XYZ file of C-alpha atoms in Angstrom:
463
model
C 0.000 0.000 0.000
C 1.140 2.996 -1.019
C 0.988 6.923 0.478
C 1.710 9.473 -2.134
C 2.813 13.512 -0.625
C 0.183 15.716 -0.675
C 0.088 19.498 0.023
C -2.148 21.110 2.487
C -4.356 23.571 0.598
C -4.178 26.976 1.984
C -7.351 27.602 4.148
C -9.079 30.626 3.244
C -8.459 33.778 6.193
C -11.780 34.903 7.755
C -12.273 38.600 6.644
C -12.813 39.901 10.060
C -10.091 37.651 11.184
C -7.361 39.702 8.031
C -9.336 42.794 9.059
C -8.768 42.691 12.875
C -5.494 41.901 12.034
C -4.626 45.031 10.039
C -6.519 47.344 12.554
C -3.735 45.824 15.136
C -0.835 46.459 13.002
C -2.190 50.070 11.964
C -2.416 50.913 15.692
C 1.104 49.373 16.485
C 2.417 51.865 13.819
C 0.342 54.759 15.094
C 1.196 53.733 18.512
C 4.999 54.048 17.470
C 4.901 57.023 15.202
C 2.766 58.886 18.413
C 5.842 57.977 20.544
C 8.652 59.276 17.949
C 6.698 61.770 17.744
C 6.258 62.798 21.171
C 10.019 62.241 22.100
C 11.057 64.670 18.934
C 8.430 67.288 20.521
C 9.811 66.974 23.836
C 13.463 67.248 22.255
C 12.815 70.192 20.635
C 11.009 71.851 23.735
C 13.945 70.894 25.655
C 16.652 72.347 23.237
C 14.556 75.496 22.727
C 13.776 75.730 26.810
C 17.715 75.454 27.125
C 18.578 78.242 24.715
C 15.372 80.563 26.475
C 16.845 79.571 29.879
C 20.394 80.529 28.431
C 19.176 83.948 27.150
C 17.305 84.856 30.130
C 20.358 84.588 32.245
C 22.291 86.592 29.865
C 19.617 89.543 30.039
C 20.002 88.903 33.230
C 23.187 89.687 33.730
C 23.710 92.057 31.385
C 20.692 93.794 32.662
C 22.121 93.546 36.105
C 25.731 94.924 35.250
C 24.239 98.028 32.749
C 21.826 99.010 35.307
C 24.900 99.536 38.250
C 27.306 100.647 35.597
C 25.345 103.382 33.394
C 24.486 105.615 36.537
C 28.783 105.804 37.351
C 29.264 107.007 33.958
C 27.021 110.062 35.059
C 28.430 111.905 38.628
C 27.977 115.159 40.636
C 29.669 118.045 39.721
C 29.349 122.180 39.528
C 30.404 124.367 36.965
C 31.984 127.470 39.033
C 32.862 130.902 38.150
C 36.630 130.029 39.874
C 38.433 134.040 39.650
C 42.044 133.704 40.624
C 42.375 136.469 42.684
C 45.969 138.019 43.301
C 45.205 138.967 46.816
C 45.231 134.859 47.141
C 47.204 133.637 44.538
C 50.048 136.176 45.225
C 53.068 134.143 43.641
C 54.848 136.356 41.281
C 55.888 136.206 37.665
C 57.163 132.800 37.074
C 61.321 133.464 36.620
C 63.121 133.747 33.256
C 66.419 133.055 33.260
C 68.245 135.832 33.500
C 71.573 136.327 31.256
C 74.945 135.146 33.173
C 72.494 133.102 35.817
C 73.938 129.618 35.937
C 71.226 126.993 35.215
C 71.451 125.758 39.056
C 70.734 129.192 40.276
C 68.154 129.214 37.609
C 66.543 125.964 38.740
C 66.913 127.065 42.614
C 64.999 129.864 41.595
C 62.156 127.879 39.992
C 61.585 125.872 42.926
C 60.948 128.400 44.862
C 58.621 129.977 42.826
C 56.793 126.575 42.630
C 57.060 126.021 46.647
C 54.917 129.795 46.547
C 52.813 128.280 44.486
C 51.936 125.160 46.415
C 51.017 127.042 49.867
C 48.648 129.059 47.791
C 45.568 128.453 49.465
C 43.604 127.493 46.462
C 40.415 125.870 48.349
C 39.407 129.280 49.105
C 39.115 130.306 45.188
C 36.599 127.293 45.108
C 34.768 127.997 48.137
C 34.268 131.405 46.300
C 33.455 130.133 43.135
C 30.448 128.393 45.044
C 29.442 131.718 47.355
C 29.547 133.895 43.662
C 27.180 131.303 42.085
C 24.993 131.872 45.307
C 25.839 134.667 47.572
C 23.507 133.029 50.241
C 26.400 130.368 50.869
C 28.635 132.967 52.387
C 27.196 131.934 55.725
C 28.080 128.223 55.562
C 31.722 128.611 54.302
C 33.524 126.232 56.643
C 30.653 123.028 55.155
C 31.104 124.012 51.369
C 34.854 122.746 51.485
C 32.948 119.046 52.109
C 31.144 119.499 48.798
C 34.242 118.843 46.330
C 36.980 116.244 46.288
C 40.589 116.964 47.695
C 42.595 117.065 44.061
C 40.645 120.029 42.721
C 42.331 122.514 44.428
C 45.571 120.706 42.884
C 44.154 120.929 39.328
C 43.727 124.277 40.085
C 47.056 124.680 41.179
C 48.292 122.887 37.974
C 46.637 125.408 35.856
C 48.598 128.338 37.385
C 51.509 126.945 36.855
C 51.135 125.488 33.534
C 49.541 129.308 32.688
C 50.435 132.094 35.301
C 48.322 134.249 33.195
C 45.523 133.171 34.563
C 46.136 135.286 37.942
C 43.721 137.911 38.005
C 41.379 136.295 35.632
C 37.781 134.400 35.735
C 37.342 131.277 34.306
C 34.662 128.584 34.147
C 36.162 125.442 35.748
C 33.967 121.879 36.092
C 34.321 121.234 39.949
C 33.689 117.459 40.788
C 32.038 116.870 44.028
C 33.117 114.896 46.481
C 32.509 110.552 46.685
C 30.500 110.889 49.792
C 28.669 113.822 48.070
C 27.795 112.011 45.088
C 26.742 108.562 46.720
C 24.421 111.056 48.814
C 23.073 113.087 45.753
C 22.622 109.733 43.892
C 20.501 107.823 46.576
C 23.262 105.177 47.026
C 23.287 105.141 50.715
C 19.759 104.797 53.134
C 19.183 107.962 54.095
C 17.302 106.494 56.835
C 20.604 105.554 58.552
C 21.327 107.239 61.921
C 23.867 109.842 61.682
C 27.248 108.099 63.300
C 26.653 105.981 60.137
C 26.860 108.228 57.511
C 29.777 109.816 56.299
C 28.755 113.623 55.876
C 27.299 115.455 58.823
C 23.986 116.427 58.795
C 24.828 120.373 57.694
C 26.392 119.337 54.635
C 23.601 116.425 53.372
C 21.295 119.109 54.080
C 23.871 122.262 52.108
C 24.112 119.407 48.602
C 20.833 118.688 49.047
C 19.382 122.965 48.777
C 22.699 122.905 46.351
C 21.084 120.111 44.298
C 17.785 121.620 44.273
C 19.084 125.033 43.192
C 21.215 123.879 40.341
C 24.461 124.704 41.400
C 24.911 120.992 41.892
C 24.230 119.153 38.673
C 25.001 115.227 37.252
C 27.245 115.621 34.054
C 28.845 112.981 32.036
C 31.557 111.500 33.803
C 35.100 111.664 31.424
C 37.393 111.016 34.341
C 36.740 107.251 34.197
C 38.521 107.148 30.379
C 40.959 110.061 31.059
C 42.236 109.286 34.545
C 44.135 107.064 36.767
C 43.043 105.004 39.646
C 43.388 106.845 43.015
C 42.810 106.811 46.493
C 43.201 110.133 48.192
C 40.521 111.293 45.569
C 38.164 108.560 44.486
C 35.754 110.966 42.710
C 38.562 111.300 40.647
C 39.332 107.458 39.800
C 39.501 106.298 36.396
C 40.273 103.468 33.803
C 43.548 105.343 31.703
C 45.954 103.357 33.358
C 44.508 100.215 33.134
C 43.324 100.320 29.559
C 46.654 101.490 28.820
C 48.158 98.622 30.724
C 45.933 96.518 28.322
C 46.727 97.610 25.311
C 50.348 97.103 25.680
C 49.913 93.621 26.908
C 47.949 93.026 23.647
C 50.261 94.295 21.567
C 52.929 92.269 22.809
C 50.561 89.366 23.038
C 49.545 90.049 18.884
C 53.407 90.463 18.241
C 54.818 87.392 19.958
C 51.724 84.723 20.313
C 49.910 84.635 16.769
C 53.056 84.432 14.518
C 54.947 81.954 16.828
C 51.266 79.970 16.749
C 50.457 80.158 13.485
C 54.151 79.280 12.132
C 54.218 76.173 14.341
C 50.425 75.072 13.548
C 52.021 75.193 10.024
C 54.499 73.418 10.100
C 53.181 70.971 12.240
C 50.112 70.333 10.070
C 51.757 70.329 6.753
C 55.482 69.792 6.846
C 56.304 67.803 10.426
C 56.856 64.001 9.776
C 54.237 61.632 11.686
C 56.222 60.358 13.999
C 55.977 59.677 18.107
C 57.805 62.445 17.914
C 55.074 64.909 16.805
C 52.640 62.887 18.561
C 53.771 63.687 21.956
C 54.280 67.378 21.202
C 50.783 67.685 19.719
C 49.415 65.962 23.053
C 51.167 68.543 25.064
C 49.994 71.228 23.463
C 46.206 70.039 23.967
C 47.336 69.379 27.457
C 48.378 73.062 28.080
C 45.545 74.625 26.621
C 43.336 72.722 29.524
C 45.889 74.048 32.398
C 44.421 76.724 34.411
C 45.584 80.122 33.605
C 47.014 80.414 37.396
C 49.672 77.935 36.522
C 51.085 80.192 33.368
C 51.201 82.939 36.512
C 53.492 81.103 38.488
C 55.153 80.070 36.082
C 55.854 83.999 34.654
C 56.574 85.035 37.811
C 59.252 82.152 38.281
C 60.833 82.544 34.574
C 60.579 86.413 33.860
C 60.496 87.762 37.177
C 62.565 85.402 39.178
C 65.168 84.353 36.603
C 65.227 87.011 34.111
C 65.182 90.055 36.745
C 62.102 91.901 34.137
C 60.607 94.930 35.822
C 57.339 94.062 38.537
C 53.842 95.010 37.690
C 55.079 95.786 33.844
C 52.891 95.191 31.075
C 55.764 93.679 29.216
C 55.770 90.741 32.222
C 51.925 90.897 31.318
C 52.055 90.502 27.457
C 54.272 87.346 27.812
C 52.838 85.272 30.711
C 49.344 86.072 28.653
C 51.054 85.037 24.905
C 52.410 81.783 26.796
C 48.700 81.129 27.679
C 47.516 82.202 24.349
C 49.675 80.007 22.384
C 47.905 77.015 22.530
C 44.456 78.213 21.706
C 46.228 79.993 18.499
C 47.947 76.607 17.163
C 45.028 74.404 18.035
C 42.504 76.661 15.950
C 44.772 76.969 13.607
C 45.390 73.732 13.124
C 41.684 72.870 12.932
C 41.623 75.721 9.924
C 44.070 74.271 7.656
C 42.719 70.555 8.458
C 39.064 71.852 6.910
C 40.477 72.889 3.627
C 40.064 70.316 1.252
C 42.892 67.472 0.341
C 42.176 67.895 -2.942
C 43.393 71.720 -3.093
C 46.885 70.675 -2.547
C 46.808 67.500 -4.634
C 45.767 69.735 -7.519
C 48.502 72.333 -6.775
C 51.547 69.357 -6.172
C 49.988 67.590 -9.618
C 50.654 71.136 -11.656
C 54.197 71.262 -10.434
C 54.012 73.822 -6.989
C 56.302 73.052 -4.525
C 55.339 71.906 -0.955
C 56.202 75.140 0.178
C 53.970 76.875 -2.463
C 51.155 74.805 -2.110
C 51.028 75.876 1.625
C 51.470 79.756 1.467
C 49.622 80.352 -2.343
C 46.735 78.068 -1.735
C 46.221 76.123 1.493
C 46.587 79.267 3.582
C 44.628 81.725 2.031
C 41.928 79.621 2.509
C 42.357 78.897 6.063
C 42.860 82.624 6.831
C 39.267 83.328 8.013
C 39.656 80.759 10.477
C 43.217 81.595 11.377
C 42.139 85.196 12.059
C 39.215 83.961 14.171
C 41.265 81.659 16.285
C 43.796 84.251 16.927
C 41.217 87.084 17.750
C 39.728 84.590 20.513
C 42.385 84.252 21.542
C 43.507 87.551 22.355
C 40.418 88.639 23.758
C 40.514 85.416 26.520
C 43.421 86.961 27.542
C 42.528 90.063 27.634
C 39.903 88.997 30.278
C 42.418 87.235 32.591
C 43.215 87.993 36.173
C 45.070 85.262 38.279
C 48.183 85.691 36.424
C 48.153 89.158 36.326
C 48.030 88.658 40.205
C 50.601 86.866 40.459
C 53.500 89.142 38.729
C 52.095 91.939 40.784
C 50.026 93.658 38.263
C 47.290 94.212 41.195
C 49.541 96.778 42.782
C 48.221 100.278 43.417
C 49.899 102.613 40.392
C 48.381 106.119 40.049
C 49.554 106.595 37.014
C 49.344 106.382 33.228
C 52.358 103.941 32.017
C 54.135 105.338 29.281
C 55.822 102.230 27.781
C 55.609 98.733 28.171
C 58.441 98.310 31.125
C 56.214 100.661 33.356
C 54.465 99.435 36.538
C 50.460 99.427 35.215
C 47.248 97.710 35.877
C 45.311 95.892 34.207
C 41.310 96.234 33.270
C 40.091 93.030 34.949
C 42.626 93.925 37.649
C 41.188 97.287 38.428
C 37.500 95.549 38.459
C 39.062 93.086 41.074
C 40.068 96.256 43.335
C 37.617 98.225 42.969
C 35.100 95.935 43.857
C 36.940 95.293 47.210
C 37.502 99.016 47.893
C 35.904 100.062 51.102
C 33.858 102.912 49.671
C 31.872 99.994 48.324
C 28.919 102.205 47.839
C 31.142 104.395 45.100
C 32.730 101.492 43.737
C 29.977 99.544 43.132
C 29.180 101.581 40.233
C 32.272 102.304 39.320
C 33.315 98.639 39.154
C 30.385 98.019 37.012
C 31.267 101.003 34.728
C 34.542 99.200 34.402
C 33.272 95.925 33.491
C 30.999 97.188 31.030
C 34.196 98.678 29.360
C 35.814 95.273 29.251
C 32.943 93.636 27.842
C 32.530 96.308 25.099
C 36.096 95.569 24.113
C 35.837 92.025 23.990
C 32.502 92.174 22.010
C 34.822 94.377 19.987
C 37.191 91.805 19.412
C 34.458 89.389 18.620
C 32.908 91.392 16.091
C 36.186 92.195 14.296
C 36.835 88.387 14.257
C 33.419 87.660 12.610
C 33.756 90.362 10.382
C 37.370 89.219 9.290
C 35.475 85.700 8.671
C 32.802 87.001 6.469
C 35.237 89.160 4.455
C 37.315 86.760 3.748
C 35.856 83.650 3.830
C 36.129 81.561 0.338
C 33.706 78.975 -0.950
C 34.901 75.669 -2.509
């Protein structure tokens, strides 16, 4: 008996069965796509919740600094009638040298006449500057000198000397009034506060006040903090010169010595160094110092120019080369990166029509990296022109009241000056002030930042 193989026929599918079937699978799908769907949606409300978060803290901020910092570039002041009377400023002709008078009886001479000059009693010609702009004031004389700060009478002084014409003449001079007087007029301080806390008596808050009212008192724009020094015996008088001059020199020097020593070695390590362990290990370093903290390159300033190679303290040449040290590996990293984007086939067309290695670099590969070599470098100038800790550390934090006039000159530095203002005890002054100052450092490193976009844009080259 035999079996022969037979096939099972296919059993027909109940339509409701196929159609229940289908219904699952299109729910499955929907049931997916709803999930993709939901997790892209709560992607994007996360990414765009970050970059709202982000911008609110910026306003923020920003909002924060420009609202402390505008007000301090505004500050009390009075425009006085100042007449340097010769009954007071009884000092002479300033001397001539006279023929056969030996230029040591000459200079003798001078000093005299300058010593004269100096016991002048010059806060009386601003007390009367104030009583002829309101003869009403003659009866509070001894609580008008209060009003202004200490080096006006000096400026004053300086004039006369400078031009001894002026004896006997009436001028117009802008009087600035005094820190205390201007924290006062400016509502900086309660004026709720019990009078062993405040720092004017009562007779004067009450004089600037009716002096306020009257006009004689007014709020003018405030050129001091661009034209001046720091200082201490007259804070109404402090300013950002000698900082921002301490700056720029450290920028220059950091411009002059950081981006051609960067951008020559990115060079030739990116397209003439052989890879070797050799280049390997140097190129690790040089990641590994851009990641060291900036208080390291401090020390190590302090140690190499200051301790070993005897360089001037608190100069901005000290400065400029602690900061290009720091600023070296940002500028060969990114300029690395720059060459590494243009193409491989640029130079493989330039080496198959006969241009030397060195040509193919500087005539093709180069000029197209330049937008991002400029970038790099203009980063990294402006990081370090926002560094502090090893500015500290060479002594750059050191009180100077003065403009430096060269490189080798003790100077300041602007986030320096922010760092002692802010601790100054006239904290109610500084407050502003230090604000004022930051908002000066940010506009130059926006500066900077804007330059180095529009350097990109200009001359940026599509391929």
């Amino acid at each position: 008996m035999s079996t022969s193989n037979t096939t099972p026929v296919d059993q027909p599918i109940d339509p409701s069965v196929a159609a229940e079937q289908r219904e699952k699978r299109r729910k499955t799908i929907q049931s997916s796509l709803a999930r993709r769907h939901r997790k892209e949606k709560t992607f994007r409300v996360m990414g765009l919740s970050a970059v709202l978060a982000g911008l609110f803290f910026v306003v923020v901020l920003f909002g924060s600094i420009l609202g402390k910092g505008l007000p301090a570039f505004w500050q009390s002041s009075m425009s006085l009638p100042i007449h340097f009377d010769p009954a007071i400023v009884n000092i002479g002709p300033k001397p001539k040298q006279a023929a056969g008078e030996s230029q040591a009886q000459f200079e003798q001479r001078m000093v005299d006449w300058q010593m004269q000059v100096g016991l002048v009693d010059w806060d009386a010609l601003i007390v009367n500057g104030m009583i002829a702009k309101d003869s009403k004031l003659e009866s509070q004389r001894d609580e008008l000198g209060y009003l202004y700060t200490s080096s006006e009478a000096y400026r004053l002084r300086d004039m006369v000397l400078n031009n001894p014409a002026l004896v006997g003449q009436t001028k117009d001079v802008k009087i600035l009034a005094d820190a205390n007087v201007d924290v006062w007029l400016a509502g900086n301080i309660d004026r709720d506060l019990p009078d062993e806390q405040q720092q004017l008596s009562p007779e004067v808050r009450q004089l600037a006040d009716d002096m306020k009212a009257s006009g004689i008192i007014e709020s003018s724009f405030n050129t001091n903090i661009f034209t001046s020094p720091d200082s201490r015996s007259s804070p109404a008088t402090s300013g950002l010169a000698g900082a921002f001059m301490g700056s720029l020199f450290m920028m220059l020097i950091v411009i002059f010595i950081s981006i051609p020593i960067g951008v020559a070695s990115a060079i030739y390590l990116e397209e003439f160094a052989p890879k070797n362990w050799i280049t390997d290990v140097v190129e690790v370093n040089i990641n590994n110092l851009a990641a060291v903290p900036s208080i390291v390159f401090g020390l190590l300033g302090a140690a190499i120019f200051i301790g070993w190679m005897h360089l001037p303290l608190s100069a901005p040449l000290v400065g400029g080369l602690v900061l290009s040290l720091m600023t070296l590996p940002t500028v060969i990293i990114t300029t690395r990166a720059s060459l590494k984007a243009v193409p491989p086939s640029i130079r493989q067309a330039a080496l198959g029509l006969g241009a030397s290695r060195l040509q193919t670099v500087f005539h093709h590969v180069l000029p197209l990296a330049l937008p991002g070599i400029l970038t790099g470098a203009i980063i990294g100038v402006a990081q370090a022109l926002g560094e502090t800790a090893p500015l500290l550390l060479i002594g750059m934090s050191a009180f100077v009241a003065s403009v430096p006039a060269s490189p080798f000159d003790q100077s300041t530095a602007l986030p320096v000056q922010i760092f002692l203002w802010q601790g100054n005890e006239l904290r109610n002054f500084f407050e502003g002030r230090t604000a004022a100052a930051i908002i000066v450092l940010l506009a130059m490193m926006i500066s900077l930042n804007s330059l180095a976009i529009w350097l990109r844009k200009k001359f940026e080259v599509r391929w």
